[in-house]
Protein backbone atom coordinates (compact mmCIF):
# COMPACT_ATOMS: atom_id res chain seq x y z
CA UNK A 1 0.00 0.00 0.00
CA UNK A 2 1.61 3.18 -1.16
CA UNK A 3 0.53 6.59 -0.06
CA UNK A 4 0.47 9.55 -2.37
CA UNK A 5 1.93 12.73 -0.92
CA UNK A 6 1.92 16.10 -2.58
CA UNK A 7 5.35 17.63 -2.29
CA UNK A 8 5.92 21.40 -2.02
CA UNK A 9 2.26 22.19 -1.60
CA UNK A 10 1.76 25.82 -0.69
CA UNK A 11 5.12 27.30 -1.59
CA UNK A 12 5.19 31.11 -1.22
CA UNK A 13 1.87 31.13 0.59
CA UNK A 14 1.50 32.50 4.13
CA UNK A 15 1.41 30.11 7.04
CA UNK A 16 -2.22 29.41 7.85
CA UNK A 17 -3.85 27.36 10.61
CA UNK A 18 -7.61 27.10 11.08
CA UNK A 19 -8.14 30.53 9.52
CA UNK A 20 -5.34 32.31 11.36
CA UNK A 21 -2.74 33.91 9.14
CA UNK A 22 0.99 34.43 9.65
CA UNK A 23 2.03 36.14 12.91
CA UNK A 24 -1.39 35.74 14.54
CA UNK A 25 -0.58 32.07 15.19
CA UNK A 26 2.32 33.23 17.34
CA UNK A 27 0.18 35.82 19.09
CA UNK A 28 -2.39 33.14 19.94
CA UNK A 29 0.29 30.77 21.22
CA UNK A 30 1.81 33.48 23.40
CA UNK A 31 -1.58 34.46 24.76
CA UNK A 32 -2.47 30.87 25.62
CA UNK A 33 0.88 30.46 27.36
CA UNK A 34 0.17 33.58 29.43
CA UNK A 35 -3.25 32.19 30.35
CA UNK A 36 -1.67 28.92 31.45
CA UNK A 37 0.78 30.76 33.68
CA UNK A 38 -2.05 32.92 35.07
CA UNK A 39 -4.06 29.79 35.88
CA UNK A 40 -1.07 28.27 37.69
CA UNK A 41 -0.53 31.45 39.73
CA UNK A 42 -4.21 31.69 40.68
CA UNK A 43 -4.38 28.01 41.60
CA UNK A 44 -1.23 28.13 43.71
CA UNK A 45 -2.44 31.29 45.46
CA UNK A 46 -5.40 29.30 46.80
CA UNK A 47 -8.27 30.57 44.66
CA UNK A 48 -11.13 28.11 44.16
CA UNK A 49 -10.53 25.83 41.17
CA UNK A 50 -13.94 26.55 39.58
CA UNK A 51 -13.39 30.30 39.80
CA UNK A 52 -9.98 29.85 38.15
CA UNK A 53 -11.50 27.81 35.32
CA UNK A 54 -14.31 30.28 34.69
CA UNK A 55 -11.91 33.22 34.73
CA UNK A 56 -9.36 31.59 32.42
CA UNK A 57 -12.14 30.29 30.14
CA UNK A 58 -13.58 33.79 29.78
CA UNK A 59 -10.20 35.36 29.14
CA UNK A 60 -9.40 32.60 26.63
CA UNK A 61 -12.63 33.29 24.75
CA UNK A 62 -11.83 37.00 24.63
CA UNK A 63 -8.30 36.21 23.41
CA UNK A 64 -9.54 33.87 20.66
CA UNK A 65 -12.16 36.29 19.37
CA UNK A 66 -9.73 39.22 19.40
CA UNK A 67 -7.00 37.30 17.55
CA UNK A 68 -9.40 35.92 14.93
CA UNK A 69 -10.95 39.36 14.45
CA UNK A 70 -7.52 40.95 13.92
CA UNK A 71 -6.51 38.15 11.55
CA UNK A 72 -9.59 38.67 9.40
CA UNK A 73 -9.47 42.47 9.58
CA UNK A 74 -5.79 43.11 8.92
CA UNK A 75 -4.65 39.97 7.10
CA UNK A 76 -1.07 38.79 6.82
CA UNK A 77 0.73 42.15 6.77
CA UNK A 78 -2.02 44.60 7.74
CA UNK A 79 -1.22 44.83 11.44
CA UNK A 80 2.45 45.47 10.65
CA UNK A 81 1.44 48.15 8.14
CA UNK A 82 -0.83 49.76 10.71
CA UNK A 83 1.94 49.94 13.29
CA UNK A 84 4.41 51.25 10.67
CA UNK A 85 1.94 53.95 9.61
CA UNK A 86 1.96 55.36 13.14
CA UNK A 87 5.70 56.05 12.90
CA UNK A 88 5.38 58.16 9.73
CA UNK A 89 5.43 61.89 10.57
CA UNK A 90 2.42 63.92 9.51
CA UNK A 91 4.60 66.69 8.05
CA UNK A 92 8.23 67.72 7.70
CA UNK A 93 9.41 71.16 8.70
CA UNK A 94 12.50 72.71 7.12
CA UNK A 95 13.72 76.08 8.33
CA UNK A 96 16.30 76.54 5.57
CA UNK A 97 16.64 75.62 1.90
CA UNK A 98 20.06 74.08 2.47
CA UNK A 99 18.73 70.48 2.33
CA UNK A 100 17.20 71.05 -1.10
CA UNK A 101 20.19 72.96 -2.44
CA UNK A 102 22.50 70.08 -1.44
CA UNK A 103 20.34 67.69 -3.46
CA UNK A 104 21.13 69.57 -6.66
CA UNK A 105 24.91 69.64 -6.15
CA UNK A 106 26.82 66.94 -7.98
CA UNK A 107 29.67 65.22 -6.23
mmCIF file of C-alpha atoms in Angstrom:
data_model
loop_
_atom_site.group_PDB
_atom_site.id
_atom_site.type_symbol
_atom_site.label_atom_id
_atom_site.label_comp_id
_atom_site.label_asym_id
_atom_site.label_seq_id
_atom_site.Cartn_x
_atom_site.Cartn_y
_atom_site.Cartn_z
ATOM 1 C CA UNK A 1 0.000 0.000 0.000
ATOM 2 C CA UNK A 2 1.610 3.177 -1.159
ATOM 3 C CA UNK A 3 0.533 6.587 -0.057
ATOM 4 C CA UNK A 4 0.474 9.547 -2.370
ATOM 5 C CA UNK A 5 1.933 12.733 -0.918
ATOM 6 C CA UNK A 6 1.915 16.100 -2.575
ATOM 7 C CA UNK A 7 5.353 17.633 -2.292
ATOM 8 C CA UNK A 8 5.924 21.396 -2.017
ATOM 9 C CA UNK A 9 2.259 22.191 -1.601
ATOM 10 C CA UNK A 10 1.756 25.821 -0.693
ATOM 11 C CA UNK A 11 5.121 27.304 -1.594
ATOM 12 C CA UNK A 12 5.188 31.112 -1.222
ATOM 13 C CA UNK A 13 1.872 31.129 0.591
ATOM 14 C CA UNK A 14 1.500 32.497 4.125
ATOM 15 C CA UNK A 15 1.411 30.105 7.045
ATOM 16 C CA UNK A 16 -2.220 29.414 7.855
ATOM 17 C CA UNK A 17 -3.846 27.362 10.611
ATOM 18 C CA UNK A 18 -7.607 27.096 11.078
ATOM 19 C CA UNK A 19 -8.140 30.532 9.515
ATOM 20 C CA UNK A 20 -5.335 32.311 11.364
ATOM 21 C CA UNK A 21 -2.737 33.911 9.142
ATOM 22 C CA UNK A 22 0.994 34.433 9.649
ATOM 23 C CA UNK A 23 2.027 36.140 12.911
ATOM 24 C CA UNK A 24 -1.390 35.739 14.542
ATOM 25 C CA UNK A 25 -0.583 32.073 15.188
ATOM 26 C CA UNK A 26 2.322 33.227 17.345
ATOM 27 C CA UNK A 27 0.178 35.819 19.091
ATOM 28 C CA UNK A 28 -2.393 33.143 19.938
ATOM 29 C CA UNK A 29 0.294 30.766 21.222
ATOM 30 C CA UNK A 30 1.815 33.484 23.401
ATOM 31 C CA UNK A 31 -1.581 34.461 24.755
ATOM 32 C CA UNK A 32 -2.468 30.873 25.618
ATOM 33 C CA UNK A 33 0.884 30.458 27.360
ATOM 34 C CA UNK A 34 0.173 33.578 29.430
ATOM 35 C CA UNK A 35 -3.254 32.189 30.348
ATOM 36 C CA UNK A 36 -1.669 28.916 31.449
ATOM 37 C CA UNK A 37 0.782 30.764 33.680
ATOM 38 C CA UNK A 38 -2.045 32.920 35.074
ATOM 39 C CA UNK A 39 -4.058 29.789 35.883
ATOM 40 C CA UNK A 40 -1.074 28.274 37.695
ATOM 41 C CA UNK A 41 -0.533 31.449 39.726
ATOM 42 C CA UNK A 42 -4.212 31.689 40.682
ATOM 43 C CA UNK A 43 -4.383 28.005 41.600
ATOM 44 C CA UNK A 44 -1.231 28.130 43.712
ATOM 45 C CA UNK A 45 -2.436 31.288 45.464
ATOM 46 C CA UNK A 46 -5.399 29.298 46.801
ATOM 47 C CA UNK A 47 -8.269 30.568 44.659
ATOM 48 C CA UNK A 48 -11.127 28.113 44.156
ATOM 49 C CA UNK A 49 -10.528 25.832 41.170
ATOM 50 C CA UNK A 50 -13.940 26.550 39.584
ATOM 51 C CA UNK A 51 -13.387 30.296 39.797
ATOM 52 C CA UNK A 52 -9.981 29.851 38.148
ATOM 53 C CA UNK A 53 -11.504 27.805 35.323
ATOM 54 C CA UNK A 54 -14.313 30.280 34.688
ATOM 55 C CA UNK A 55 -11.915 33.225 34.730
ATOM 56 C CA UNK A 56 -9.362 31.589 32.421
ATOM 57 C CA UNK A 57 -12.140 30.294 30.142
ATOM 58 C CA UNK A 58 -13.585 33.789 29.783
ATOM 59 C CA UNK A 59 -10.197 35.364 29.137
ATOM 60 C CA UNK A 60 -9.395 32.597 26.629
ATOM 61 C CA UNK A 61 -12.633 33.286 24.755
ATOM 62 C CA UNK A 62 -11.828 36.999 24.628
ATOM 63 C CA UNK A 63 -8.300 36.207 23.409
ATOM 64 C CA UNK A 64 -9.542 33.875 20.657
ATOM 65 C CA UNK A 65 -12.159 36.291 19.369
ATOM 66 C CA UNK A 66 -9.728 39.223 19.402
ATOM 67 C CA UNK A 67 -6.997 37.296 17.549
ATOM 68 C CA UNK A 68 -9.401 35.917 14.935
ATOM 69 C CA UNK A 69 -10.948 39.358 14.452
ATOM 70 C CA UNK A 70 -7.524 40.948 13.919
ATOM 71 C CA UNK A 71 -6.512 38.155 11.547
ATOM 72 C CA UNK A 72 -9.588 38.674 9.398
ATOM 73 C CA UNK A 73 -9.474 42.471 9.576
ATOM 74 C CA UNK A 74 -5.790 43.112 8.924
ATOM 75 C CA UNK A 75 -4.653 39.975 7.105
ATOM 76 C CA UNK A 76 -1.069 38.786 6.824
ATOM 77 C CA UNK A 77 0.732 42.147 6.769
ATOM 78 C CA UNK A 78 -2.016 44.597 7.737
ATOM 79 C CA UNK A 79 -1.222 44.834 11.441
ATOM 80 C CA UNK A 80 2.447 45.467 10.653
ATOM 81 C CA UNK A 81 1.441 48.145 8.141
ATOM 82 C CA UNK A 82 -0.835 49.765 10.709
ATOM 83 C CA UNK A 83 1.944 49.943 13.291
ATOM 84 C CA UNK A 84 4.407 51.254 10.668
ATOM 85 C CA UNK A 85 1.938 53.949 9.605
ATOM 86 C CA UNK A 86 1.964 55.363 13.139
ATOM 87 C CA UNK A 87 5.700 56.046 12.902
ATOM 88 C CA UNK A 88 5.379 58.161 9.735
ATOM 89 C CA UNK A 89 5.433 61.893 10.566
ATOM 90 C CA UNK A 90 2.419 63.924 9.506
ATOM 91 C CA UNK A 91 4.596 66.687 8.047
ATOM 92 C CA UNK A 92 8.233 67.720 7.700
ATOM 93 C CA UNK A 93 9.414 71.164 8.698
ATOM 94 C CA UNK A 94 12.503 72.709 7.121
ATOM 95 C CA UNK A 95 13.724 76.083 8.326
ATOM 96 C CA UNK A 96 16.296 76.543 5.570
ATOM 97 C CA UNK A 97 16.635 75.619 1.901
ATOM 98 C CA UNK A 98 20.058 74.077 2.473
ATOM 99 C CA UNK A 99 18.732 70.477 2.328
ATOM 100 C CA UNK A 100 17.205 71.045 -1.098
ATOM 101 C CA UNK A 101 20.192 72.956 -2.443
ATOM 102 C CA UNK A 102 22.500 70.083 -1.440
ATOM 103 C CA UNK A 103 20.343 67.691 -3.456
ATOM 104 C CA UNK A 104 21.132 69.567 -6.659
ATOM 105 C CA UNK A 105 24.911 69.636 -6.147
ATOM 106 C CA UNK A 106 26.817 66.944 -7.982
ATOM 107 C CA UNK A 107 29.671 65.216 -6.234
#
